[in-house]
Amino acid sequence: MNVSWYSAQAGASTQQKRMDIIANNLANLNTTGFKSRQGTFGELMYSNINAPEGTETNLQHGLGARMVKADAVFEQGVLMPTDGKFDFAINGDGFFALRDPLTQEVSYTRSGHFHLSEQPNGSIVLVSDSGKWVLDTQGNPNIMQDWNAPYEVGVYVFEQKNGMQNIGKSEFMPVEKNGIPTVSQKENLLLQGYLENSNVNFEQEIVHMIESQRAYQMNIQMIKTTDDVTATINSLR
């Protein structure tokens, strides 16, 4: 009886985590450069029924499921014209590189909504909405002498994007398996006067939400049924 309760509890908890991901995706439906996340599930341990552990048998019961990870989906969103002088979008693979002026850490984003900012030392730098310096193709900040000076924006690519750490504000930090970022050599990648919309698919997220709600309800019903059966057995003693 305990197995059914724990299996249902694990299932309900997993569906709650999935709902959290779906809710976050929908909340960022209109966030520039946002990349939706998708949960990956895995089965929990199986045990033999009426047989010693390790024995080959077709009689097994599982202990539910769990969420293994929630990776970002890096499919490109729709590119929308804005005519903004400091708005950029990448038409294809790649990221903008941002350097935190306080920690010097470099993060990467698809959100190209930039603007000029005067720094404490009087220099003028191209920055992101979070105040981080936008790096050029040499990996340096765009430091200009005046408000009309020329500038360039670098587009950086990775060997693989799977597993990049989401640090919020549509920014990502690479991990070891992503490799060393390099400047993209492809032409016509950078579009000025455009922004990339979120890649969240509204209809698909609603379908996923309905699936999770129904799965959650079934698991809660299993918990209630298990509790009722346990109460009945205890009343017979």
CSV table of C-alpha atoms in Angstrom, one decimal:
chain,number,residue,atom,x,y,z
A,1,MET,CA,0.0,0.0,0.0
A,2,ASN,CA,2.9,2.3,0.8
A,3,VAL,CA,4.2,1.8,-2.8
A,4,SER,CA,1.1,3.2,-4.4
A,5,TRP,CA,1.1,6.2,-2.0
A,6,TYR,CA,4.7,7.1,-2.7
A,7,SER,CA,4.3,6.5,-6.5
A,8,ALA,CA,1.3,8.9,-6.6
A,9,GLN,CA,3.1,11.4,-4.4
A,10,ALA,CA,6.2,11.4,-6.7
A,11,GLY,CA,3.9,11.7,-9.8
A,12,ALA,CA,2.0,14.7,-8.3
A,13,SER,CA,5.2,16.4,-7.3
A,14,THR,CA,6.7,15.9,-10.8
A,15,GLN,CA,3.6,17.3,-12.5
A,16,GLN,CA,3.7,20.4,-10.2
A,17,LYS,CA,7.3,21.0,-11.3
A,18,ARG,CA,6.2,20.7,-14.9
A,19,MET,CA,3.4,23.2,-14.3
A,20,ASP,CA,5.9,25.6,-12.8
A,21,ILE,CA,7.9,25.4,-16.1
A,22,ILE,CA,4.8,25.9,-18.2
A,23,ALA,CA,3.7,28.9,-16.1
A,24,ASN,CA,7.1,30.5,-16.5
A,25,ASN,CA,7.0,30.0,-20.3
A,26,LEU,CA,3.6,31.6,-20.5
A,27,ALA,CA,4.6,34.5,-18.3
A,28,ASN,CA,7.5,35.3,-20.7
A,29,LEU,CA,5.4,35.0,-23.8
A,30,ASN,CA,6.3,38.6,-24.8
A,31,THR,CA,9.8,38.8,-23.3
A,32,THR,CA,12.4,39.7,-25.9
A,33,GLY,CA,14.8,36.9,-26.6
A,34,PHE,CA,13.3,34.5,-24.1
A,35,LYS,CA,13.8,30.8,-24.7
A,36,SER,CA,11.2,28.4,-23.4
A,37,ARG,CA,12.1,25.5,-21.2
A,38,GLN,CA,11.1,21.9,-21.5
A,39,GLY,CA,11.2,19.3,-18.7
A,40,THR,CA,12.8,15.9,-19.1
A,41,PHE,CA,11.4,13.0,-17.0
A,42,GLY,CA,12.9,9.8,-15.9
A,43,GLU,CA,11.6,6.6,-14.2
A,44,LEU,CA,12.3,5.9,-10.6
A,45,MET,CA,13.6,2.5,-9.4
A,46,TYR,CA,11.7,-0.7,-10.1
A,47,SER,CA,11.4,-3.6,-7.7
A,48,ASN,CA,10.5,-7.2,-8.2
A,49,ILE,CA,7.2,-8.6,-7.0
A,50,ASN,CA,7.4,-11.9,-5.1
A,51,ALA,CA,11.0,-12.5,-6.1
A,52,PRO,CA,14.4,-11.7,-4.7
A,53,GLU,CA,16.1,-8.5,-6.0
A,54,GLY,CA,18.2,-9.2,-9.0
A,55,THR,CA,16.1,-12.1,-10.2
A,56,GLU,CA,14.9,-11.9,-13.8
A,57,THR,CA,11.1,-11.6,-13.6
A,58,ASN,CA,8.3,-9.9,-15.5
A,59,LEU,CA,6.5,-9.1,-12.2
A,60,GLN,CA,7.8,-5.6,-11.3
A,61,HIS,CA,6.4,-2.4,-9.9
A,62,GLY,CA,7.7,1.1,-10.3
A,63,LEU,CA,8.1,3.9,-7.8
A,64,GLY,CA,6.9,6.7,-10.0
A,65,ALA,CA,8.7,9.3,-12.0
A,66,ARG,CA,10.8,12.4,-11.4
A,67,MET,CA,12.0,15.4,-13.4
A,68,VAL,CA,15.6,15.0,-14.5
A,69,LYS,CA,16.2,18.4,-15.9
A,70,ALA,CA,14.6,21.4,-17.6
A,71,ASP,CA,16.6,22.5,-20.6
A,72,ALA,CA,16.1,25.6,-22.7
A,73,VAL,CA,14.7,25.2,-26.2
A,74,PHE,CA,16.9,27.3,-28.5
A,75,GLU,CA,14.6,27.5,-31.5
A,76,GLN,CA,14.5,30.9,-33.0
A,77,GLY,CA,11.7,33.3,-32.3
A,78,VAL,CA,10.0,35.6,-34.7
A,79,LEU,CA,12.1,38.6,-35.7
A,80,MET,CA,10.1,41.8,-35.5
A,81,PRO,CA,11.2,45.2,-36.9
A,82,THR,CA,11.5,48.1,-34.4
A,83,ASP,CA,13.7,50.6,-36.4
A,84,GLY,CA,15.6,51.1,-33.1
A,85,LYS,CA,19.2,52.2,-33.7
A,86,PHE,CA,20.4,50.0,-30.9
A,87,ASP,CA,18.1,47.0,-31.4
A,88,PHE,CA,19.7,43.9,-32.8
A,89,ALA,CA,18.5,40.4,-33.7
A,90,ILE,CA,20.4,37.3,-34.8
A,91,ASN,CA,19.0,35.6,-37.9
A,92,GLY,CA,20.3,32.1,-37.2
A,93,ASP,CA,22.6,30.5,-34.6
A,94,GLY,CA,24.5,32.6,-32.1
A,95,PHE,CA,24.4,34.8,-29.0
A,96,PHE,CA,25.3,38.3,-27.9
A,97,ALA,CA,28.1,38.3,-25.3
A,98,LEU,CA,27.6,40.5,-22.2
A,99,ARG,CA,30.2,41.3,-19.6
A,100,ASP,CA,29.2,42.2,-16.0
A,101,PRO,CA,31.2,45.4,-15.1
A,102,LEU,CA,31.3,44.3,-11.5
A,103,THR,CA,32.3,40.7,-11.6
A,104,GLN,CA,33.7,40.6,-15.2
A,105,GLU,CA,31.7,37.4,-15.8
A,106,VAL,CA,30.6,36.9,-19.4
A,107,SER,CA,27.0,35.7,-20.1
A,108,TYR,CA,25.2,35.2,-23.4
A,109,THR,CA,21.8,36.2,-24.6
A,110,ARG,CA,19.5,36.4,-27.6
A,111,SER,CA,17.9,39.6,-26.5
A,112,GLY,CA,19.4,42.5,-28.5
A,113,HIS,CA,17.6,45.4,-26.9
A,114,PHE,CA,20.7,47.6,-26.2
A,115,HIS,CA,21.3,51.3,-25.4
A,116,LEU,CA,24.1,53.7,-24.6
A,117,SER,CA,25.1,54.3,-21.0
A,118,GLU,CA,27.6,56.8,-19.5
A,119,GLN,CA,29.9,55.1,-17.0
A,120,PRO,CA,31.3,56.5,-13.8
A,121,ASN,CA,34.6,57.3,-15.5
A,122,GLY,CA,32.8,59.3,-18.2
A,123,SER,CA,33.1,56.8,-21.0
A,124,ILE,CA,30.0,55.9,-23.1
A,125,VAL,CA,29.4,52.1,-23.4
A,126,LEU,CA,26.8,50.0,-25.3
A,127,VAL,CA,24.9,48.0,-22.6
A,128,SER,CA,22.1,45.6,-22.3
A,129,ASP,CA,18.9,46.1,-20.3
A,130,SER,CA,20.6,44.6,-17.3
A,131,GLY,CA,23.5,47.1,-17.5
A,132,LYS,CA,26.1,44.7,-18.8
A,133,TRP,CA,28.6,45.7,-21.5
A,134,VAL,CA,27.9,44.4,-25.0
A,135,LEU,CA,31.1,42.9,-26.4
A,136,ASP,CA,32.4,43.3,-29.9
A,137,THR,CA,34.0,40.7,-32.2
A,138,GLN,CA,37.3,41.1,-30.3
A,139,GLY,CA,35.6,40.4,-26.9
A,140,ASN,CA,35.9,44.0,-25.8
A,141,PRO,CA,33.2,46.4,-24.6
A,142,ASN,CA,32.0,49.0,-27.1
A,143,ILE,CA,33.6,52.1,-25.5
A,144,MET,CA,32.9,55.2,-27.5
A,145,GLN,CA,34.2,58.8,-27.3
A,146,ASP,CA,30.8,60.3,-28.0
A,147,TRP,CA,27.2,59.4,-28.6
A,148,ASN,CA,27.6,59.1,-32.3
A,149,ALA,CA,30.8,57.1,-32.5
A,150,PRO,CA,30.7,53.8,-34.6
A,151,TYR,CA,30.4,50.5,-32.7
A,152,GLU,CA,30.1,46.8,-33.5
A,153,VAL,CA,28.3,43.9,-31.9
A,154,GLY,CA,29.8,40.4,-31.9
A,155,VAL,CA,27.9,37.2,-32.5
A,156,TYR,CA,29.3,34.2,-30.7
A,157,VAL,CA,28.5,30.5,-31.3
A,158,PHE,CA,29.1,27.3,-29.3
A,159,GLU,CA,29.9,23.7,-30.4
A,160,GLN,CA,26.6,22.7,-28.6
A,161,LYS,CA,24.1,24.7,-26.6
A,162,ASN,CA,22.5,21.9,-24.7
A,163,GLY,CA,22.9,22.3,-20.9
A,164,MET,CA,23.6,26.0,-20.8
A,165,GLN,CA,22.8,27.4,-17.4
A,166,ASN,CA,19.8,29.8,-17.4
A,167,ILE,CA,20.7,32.7,-15.0
A,168,GLY,CA,17.6,34.8,-15.6
A,169,LYS,CA,16.8,37.9,-17.7
A,170,SER,CA,17.1,35.8,-20.9
A,171,GLU,CA,20.8,35.2,-20.2
A,172,PHE,CA,22.8,32.0,-20.2
A,173,MET,CA,26.1,30.9,-18.8
A,174,PRO,CA,28.0,28.1,-20.7
A,175,VAL,CA,29.2,24.9,-18.9
A,176,GLU,CA,32.2,22.8,-19.8
A,177,LYS,CA,30.5,20.7,-22.4
A,178,ASN,CA,29.4,23.7,-24.4
A,179,GLY,CA,33.0,24.4,-25.4
A,180,ILE,CA,34.7,27.7,-26.0
A,181,PRO,CA,32.7,30.4,-27.7
A,182,THR,CA,33.9,31.6,-31.0
A,183,VAL,CA,32.9,34.6,-33.2
A,184,SER,CA,30.5,33.5,-36.0
A,185,GLN,CA,31.9,33.8,-39.5
A,186,LYS,CA,28.5,33.7,-41.2
A,187,GLU,CA,27.3,36.7,-43.1
A,188,ASN,CA,24.0,38.5,-42.7
A,189,LEU,CA,23.5,37.1,-39.2
A,190,LEU,CA,23.1,40.4,-37.5
A,191,LEU,CA,20.0,42.5,-38.2
A,192,GLN,CA,19.9,46.1,-36.9
A,193,GLY,CA,16.5,47.6,-36.1
A,194,TYR,CA,15.0,44.2,-35.2
A,195,LEU,CA,14.3,42.2,-32.0
A,196,GLU,CA,13.7,38.5,-31.6
A,197,ASN,CA,10.5,37.7,-29.8
A,198,SER,CA,10.1,34.8,-27.4
A,199,ASN,CA,9.9,31.4,-28.9
A,200,VAL,CA,7.1,30.2,-26.6
A,201,ASN,CA,4.4,28.4,-28.5
A,202,PHE,CA,1.2,29.4,-26.8
A,203,GLU,CA,-1.0,26.7,-28.1
A,204,GLN,CA,1.5,24.0,-27.3
A,205,GLU,CA,2.0,25.3,-23.8
A,206,ILE,CA,-1.8,25.2,-23.2
A,207,VAL,CA,-1.9,21.6,-24.3
A,208,HIS,CA,0.9,20.7,-22.0
A,209,MET,CA,-0.9,22.5,-19.2
A,210,ILE,CA,-4.0,20.4,-19.7
A,211,GLU,CA,-1.9,17.2,-19.7
A,212,SER,CA,-0.2,18.2,-16.5
A,213,GLN,CA,-3.5,19.1,-14.8
A,214,ARG,CA,-5.1,15.8,-15.6
A,215,ALA,CA,-2.0,13.8,-14.6
A,216,TYR,CA,-1.9,15.7,-11.3
A,217,GLN,CA,-5.6,15.1,-10.6
A,218,MET,CA,-5.1,11.3,-11.3
A,219,ASN,CA,-2.2,11.2,-8.9
A,220,ILE,CA,-4.1,13.0,-6.2
A,221,GLN,CA,-7.0,10.7,-6.7
A,222,MET,CA,-4.6,7.7,-6.3
A,223,ILE,CA,-3.4,9.2,-3.0
A,224,LYS,CA,-7.0,9.6,-1.8
A,225,THR,CA,-7.9,6.1,-2.8
A,226,THR,CA,-4.9,4.6,-1.0
A,227,ASP,CA,-5.7,6.6,2.1
A,228,ASP,CA,-9.3,5.3,2.0
A,229,VAL,CA,-8.2,1.7,1.5
A,230,THR,CA,-5.7,2.0,4.4
A,231,ALA,CA,-8.4,3.5,6.7
A,232,THR,CA,-10.8,0.6,5.8
A,233,ILE,CA,-8.1,-2.0,6.6
A,234,ASN,CA,-7.3,-0.3,9.9
A,235,SER,CA,-11.0,-0.3,10.8
A,236,LEU,CA,-11.1,-4.1,10.4
A,237,ARG,CA,-8.4,-4.8,12.9
